[in-house]
PDB file of C-alpha atoms in Angstrom:
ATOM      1  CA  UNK A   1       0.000   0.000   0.000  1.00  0.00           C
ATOM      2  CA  UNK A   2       1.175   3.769  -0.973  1.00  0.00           C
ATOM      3  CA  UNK A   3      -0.355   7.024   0.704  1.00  0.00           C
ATOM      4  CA  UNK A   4       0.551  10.428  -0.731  1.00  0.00           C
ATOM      5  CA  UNK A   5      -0.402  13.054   1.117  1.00  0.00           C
ATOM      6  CA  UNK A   6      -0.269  16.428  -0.746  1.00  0.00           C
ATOM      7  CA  UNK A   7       0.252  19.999   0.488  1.00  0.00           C
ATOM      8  CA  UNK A   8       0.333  23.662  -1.273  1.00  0.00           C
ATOM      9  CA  UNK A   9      -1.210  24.886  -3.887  1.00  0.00           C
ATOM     10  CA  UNK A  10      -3.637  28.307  -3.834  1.00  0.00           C
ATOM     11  CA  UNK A  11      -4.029  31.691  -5.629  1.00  0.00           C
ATOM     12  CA  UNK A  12      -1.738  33.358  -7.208  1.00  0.00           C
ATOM     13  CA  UNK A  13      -1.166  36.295 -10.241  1.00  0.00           C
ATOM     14  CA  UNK A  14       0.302  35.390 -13.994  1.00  0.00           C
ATOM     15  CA  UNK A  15       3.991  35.312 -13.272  1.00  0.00           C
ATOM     16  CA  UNK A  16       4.127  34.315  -9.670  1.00  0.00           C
ATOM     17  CA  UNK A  17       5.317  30.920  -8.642  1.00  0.00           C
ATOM     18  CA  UNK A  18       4.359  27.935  -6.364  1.00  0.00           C
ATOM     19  CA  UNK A  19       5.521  24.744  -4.700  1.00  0.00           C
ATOM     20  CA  UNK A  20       3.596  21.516  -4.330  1.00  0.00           C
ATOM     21  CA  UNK A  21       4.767  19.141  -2.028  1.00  0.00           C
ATOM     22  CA  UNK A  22       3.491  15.536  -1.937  1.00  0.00           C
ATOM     23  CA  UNK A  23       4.397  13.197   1.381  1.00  0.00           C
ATOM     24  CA  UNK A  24       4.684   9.214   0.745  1.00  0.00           C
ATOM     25  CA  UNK A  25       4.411   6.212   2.830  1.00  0.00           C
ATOM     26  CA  UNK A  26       4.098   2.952   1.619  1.00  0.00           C
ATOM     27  CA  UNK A  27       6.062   0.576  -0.063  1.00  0.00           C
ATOM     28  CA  UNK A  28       7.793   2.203  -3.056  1.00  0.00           C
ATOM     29  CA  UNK A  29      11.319   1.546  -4.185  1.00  0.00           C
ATOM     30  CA  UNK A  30      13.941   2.056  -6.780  1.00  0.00           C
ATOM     31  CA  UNK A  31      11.499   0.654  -9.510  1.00  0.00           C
ATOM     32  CA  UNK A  32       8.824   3.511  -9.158  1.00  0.00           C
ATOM     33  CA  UNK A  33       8.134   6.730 -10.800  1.00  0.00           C
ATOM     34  CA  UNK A  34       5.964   9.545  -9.166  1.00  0.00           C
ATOM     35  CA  UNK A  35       4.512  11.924 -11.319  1.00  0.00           C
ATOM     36  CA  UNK A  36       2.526  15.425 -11.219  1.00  0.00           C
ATOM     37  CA  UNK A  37      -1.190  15.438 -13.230  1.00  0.00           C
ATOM     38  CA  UNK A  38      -3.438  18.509 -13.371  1.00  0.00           C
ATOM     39  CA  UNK A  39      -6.949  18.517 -14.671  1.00  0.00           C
ATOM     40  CA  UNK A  40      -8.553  21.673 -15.524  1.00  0.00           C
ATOM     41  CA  UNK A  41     -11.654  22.989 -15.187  1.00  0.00           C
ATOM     42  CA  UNK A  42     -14.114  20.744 -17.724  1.00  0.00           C
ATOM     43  CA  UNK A  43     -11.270  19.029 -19.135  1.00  0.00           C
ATOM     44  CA  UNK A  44      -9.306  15.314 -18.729  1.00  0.00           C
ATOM     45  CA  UNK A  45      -6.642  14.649 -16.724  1.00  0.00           C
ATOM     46  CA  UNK A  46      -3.081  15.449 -18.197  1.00  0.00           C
ATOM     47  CA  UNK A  47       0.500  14.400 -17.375  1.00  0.00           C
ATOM     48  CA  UNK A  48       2.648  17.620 -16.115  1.00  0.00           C
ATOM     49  CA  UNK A  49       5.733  15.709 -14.730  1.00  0.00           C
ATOM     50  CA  UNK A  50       7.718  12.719 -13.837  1.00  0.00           C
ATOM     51  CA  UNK A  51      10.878  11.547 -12.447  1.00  0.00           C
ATOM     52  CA  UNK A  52      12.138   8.180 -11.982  1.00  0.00           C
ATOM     53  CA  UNK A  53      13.204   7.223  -8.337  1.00  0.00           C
ATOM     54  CA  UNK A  54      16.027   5.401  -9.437  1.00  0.00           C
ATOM     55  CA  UNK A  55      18.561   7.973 -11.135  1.00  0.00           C
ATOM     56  CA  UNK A  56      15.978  10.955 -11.302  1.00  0.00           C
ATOM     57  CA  UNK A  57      15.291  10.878 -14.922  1.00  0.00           C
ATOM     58  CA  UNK A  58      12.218  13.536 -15.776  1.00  0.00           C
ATOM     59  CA  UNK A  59       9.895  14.325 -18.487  1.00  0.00           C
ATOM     60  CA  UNK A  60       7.692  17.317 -18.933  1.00  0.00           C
ATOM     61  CA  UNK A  61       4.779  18.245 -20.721  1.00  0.00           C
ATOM     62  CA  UNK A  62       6.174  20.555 -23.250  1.00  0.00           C
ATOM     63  CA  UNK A  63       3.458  23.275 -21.811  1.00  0.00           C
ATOM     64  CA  UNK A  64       5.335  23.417 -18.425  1.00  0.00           C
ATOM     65  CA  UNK A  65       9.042  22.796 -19.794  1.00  0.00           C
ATOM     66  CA  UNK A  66      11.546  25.596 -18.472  1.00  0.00           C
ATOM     67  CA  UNK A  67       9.074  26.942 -15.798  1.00  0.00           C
ATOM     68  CA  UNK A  68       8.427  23.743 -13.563  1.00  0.00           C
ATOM     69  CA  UNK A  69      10.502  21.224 -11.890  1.00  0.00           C
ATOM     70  CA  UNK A  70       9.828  18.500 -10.257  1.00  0.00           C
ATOM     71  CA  UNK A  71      11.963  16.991  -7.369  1.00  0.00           C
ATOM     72  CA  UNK A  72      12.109  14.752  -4.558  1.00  0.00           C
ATOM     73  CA  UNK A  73      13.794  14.931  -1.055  1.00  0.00           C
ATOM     74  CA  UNK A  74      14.523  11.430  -0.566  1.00  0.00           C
ATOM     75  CA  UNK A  75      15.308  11.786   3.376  1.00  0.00           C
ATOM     76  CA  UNK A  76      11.863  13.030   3.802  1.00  0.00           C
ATOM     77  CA  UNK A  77      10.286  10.932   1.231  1.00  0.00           C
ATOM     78  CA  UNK A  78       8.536  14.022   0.000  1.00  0.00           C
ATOM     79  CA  UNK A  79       7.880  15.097  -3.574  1.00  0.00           C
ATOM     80  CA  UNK A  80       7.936  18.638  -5.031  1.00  0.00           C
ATOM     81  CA  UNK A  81       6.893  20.674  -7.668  1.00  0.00           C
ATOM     82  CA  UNK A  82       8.195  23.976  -8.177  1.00  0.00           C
ATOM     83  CA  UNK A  83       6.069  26.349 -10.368  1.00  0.00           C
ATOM     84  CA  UNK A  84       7.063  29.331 -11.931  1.00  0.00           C
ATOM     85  CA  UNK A  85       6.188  31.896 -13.991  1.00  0.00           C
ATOM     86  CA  UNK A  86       2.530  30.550 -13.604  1.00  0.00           C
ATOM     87  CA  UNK A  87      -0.224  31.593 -16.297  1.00  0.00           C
ATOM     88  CA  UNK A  88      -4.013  31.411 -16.196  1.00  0.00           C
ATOM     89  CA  UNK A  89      -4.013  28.043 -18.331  1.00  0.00           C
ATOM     90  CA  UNK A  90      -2.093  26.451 -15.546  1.00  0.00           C
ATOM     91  CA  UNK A  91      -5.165  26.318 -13.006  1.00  0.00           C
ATOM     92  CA  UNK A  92      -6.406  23.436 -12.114  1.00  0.00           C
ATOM     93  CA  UNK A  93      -6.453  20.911  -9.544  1.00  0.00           C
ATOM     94  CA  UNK A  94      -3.074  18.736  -8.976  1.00  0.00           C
ATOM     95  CA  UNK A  95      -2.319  15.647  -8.199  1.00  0.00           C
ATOM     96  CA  UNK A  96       0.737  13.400  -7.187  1.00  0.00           C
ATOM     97  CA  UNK A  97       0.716   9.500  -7.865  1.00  0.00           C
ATOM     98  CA  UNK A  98       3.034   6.495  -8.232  1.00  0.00           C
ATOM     99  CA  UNK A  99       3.545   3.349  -9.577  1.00  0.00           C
ATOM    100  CA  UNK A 100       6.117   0.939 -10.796  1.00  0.00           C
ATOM    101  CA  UNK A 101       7.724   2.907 -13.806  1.00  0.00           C
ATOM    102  CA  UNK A 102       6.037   2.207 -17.172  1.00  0.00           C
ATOM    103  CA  UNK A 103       6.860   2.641 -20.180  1.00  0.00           C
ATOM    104  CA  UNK A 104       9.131   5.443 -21.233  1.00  0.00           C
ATOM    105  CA  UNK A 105       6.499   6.504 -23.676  1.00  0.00           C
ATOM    106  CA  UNK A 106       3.533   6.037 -21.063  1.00  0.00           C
ATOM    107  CA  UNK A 107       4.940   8.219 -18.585  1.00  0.00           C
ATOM    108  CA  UNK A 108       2.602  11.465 -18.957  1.00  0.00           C
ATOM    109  CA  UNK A 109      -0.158   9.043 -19.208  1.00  0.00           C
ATOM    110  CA  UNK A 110      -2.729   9.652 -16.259  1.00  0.00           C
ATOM    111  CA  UNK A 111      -4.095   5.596 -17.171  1.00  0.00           C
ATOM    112  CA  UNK A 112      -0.296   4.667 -15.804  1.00  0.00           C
ATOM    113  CA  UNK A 113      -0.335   5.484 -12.123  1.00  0.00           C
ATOM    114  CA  UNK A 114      -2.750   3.420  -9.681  1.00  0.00           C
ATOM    115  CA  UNK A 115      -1.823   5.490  -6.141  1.00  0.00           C
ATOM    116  CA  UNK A 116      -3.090   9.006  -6.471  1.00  0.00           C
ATOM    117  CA  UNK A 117      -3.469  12.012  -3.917  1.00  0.00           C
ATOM    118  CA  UNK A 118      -6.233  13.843  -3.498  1.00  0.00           C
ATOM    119  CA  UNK A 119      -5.558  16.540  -4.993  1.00  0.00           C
ATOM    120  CA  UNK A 120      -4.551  20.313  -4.684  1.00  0.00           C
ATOM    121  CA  UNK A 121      -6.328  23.476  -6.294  1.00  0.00           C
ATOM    122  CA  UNK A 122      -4.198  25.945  -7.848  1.00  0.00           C
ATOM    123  CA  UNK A 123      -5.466  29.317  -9.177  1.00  0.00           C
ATOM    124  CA  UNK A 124      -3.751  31.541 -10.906  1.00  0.00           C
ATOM    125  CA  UNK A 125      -5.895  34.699 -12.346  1.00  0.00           C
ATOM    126  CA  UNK A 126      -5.162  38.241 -12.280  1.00  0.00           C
TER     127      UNK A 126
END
């Protein structure tokens, strides 16, 4: 079993950043990826970031590349995702999950992750 337990998020003006932090406990090891998925208001669920546990390869969606990162503080088991220069098409609500690593290919796929959090808001509007 896997718990994530997410924290941050809010409201915030076009060019302002935040940080998401997601908390795990459970059984994951060198063979899992955690990822970052948003879902907008009246629209599906979309991949914004992964990393591999095991040597901290990442992939981004190419609508957050250069202005988020996503990390992980391995001593606290805790996730991040740093947001910057946030725009009104980022808002949404966020979500951290797991799994065993899929597919390369699969990896901003929201169908590839079966622990999930429950979810942060983020706002941005001016």
């Amino acid at each position: 079993q896997v718990q994530l337990v997410q924290s941050g998020g809010g409201s915030v003006r076009p060019g302002e950043s935040l940080r998401l932090s997601c908390r795990t406990s459970g059984d994951t090891d060198s063979r899992y990826c955690m990822a970052w998925l948003r879902q907008a208001p009246g629209k599906g669920r979309e991949g914004v970031a992964t990393m591999a546990l095991s040597g901290g390869e990442q992939v981004y969606a190419d609508s957050v590349k250069g202005r988020f990162t996503i990390s992980r503080d391995n001593a606290e088991d805790t996730l991040y995702l740093q947001m910057n220069n946030l725009n009104i098409e980022d808002t949404g609500t966020y979500y951290c999950a797991t799994d065993l690593c899929p597919a390369r290919w699969n990896w901003l796929s929201p169908s590839s992750w079966g622990w999930w959090g429950r979810g942060t808001q983020v706002t941005v509007s001016s």
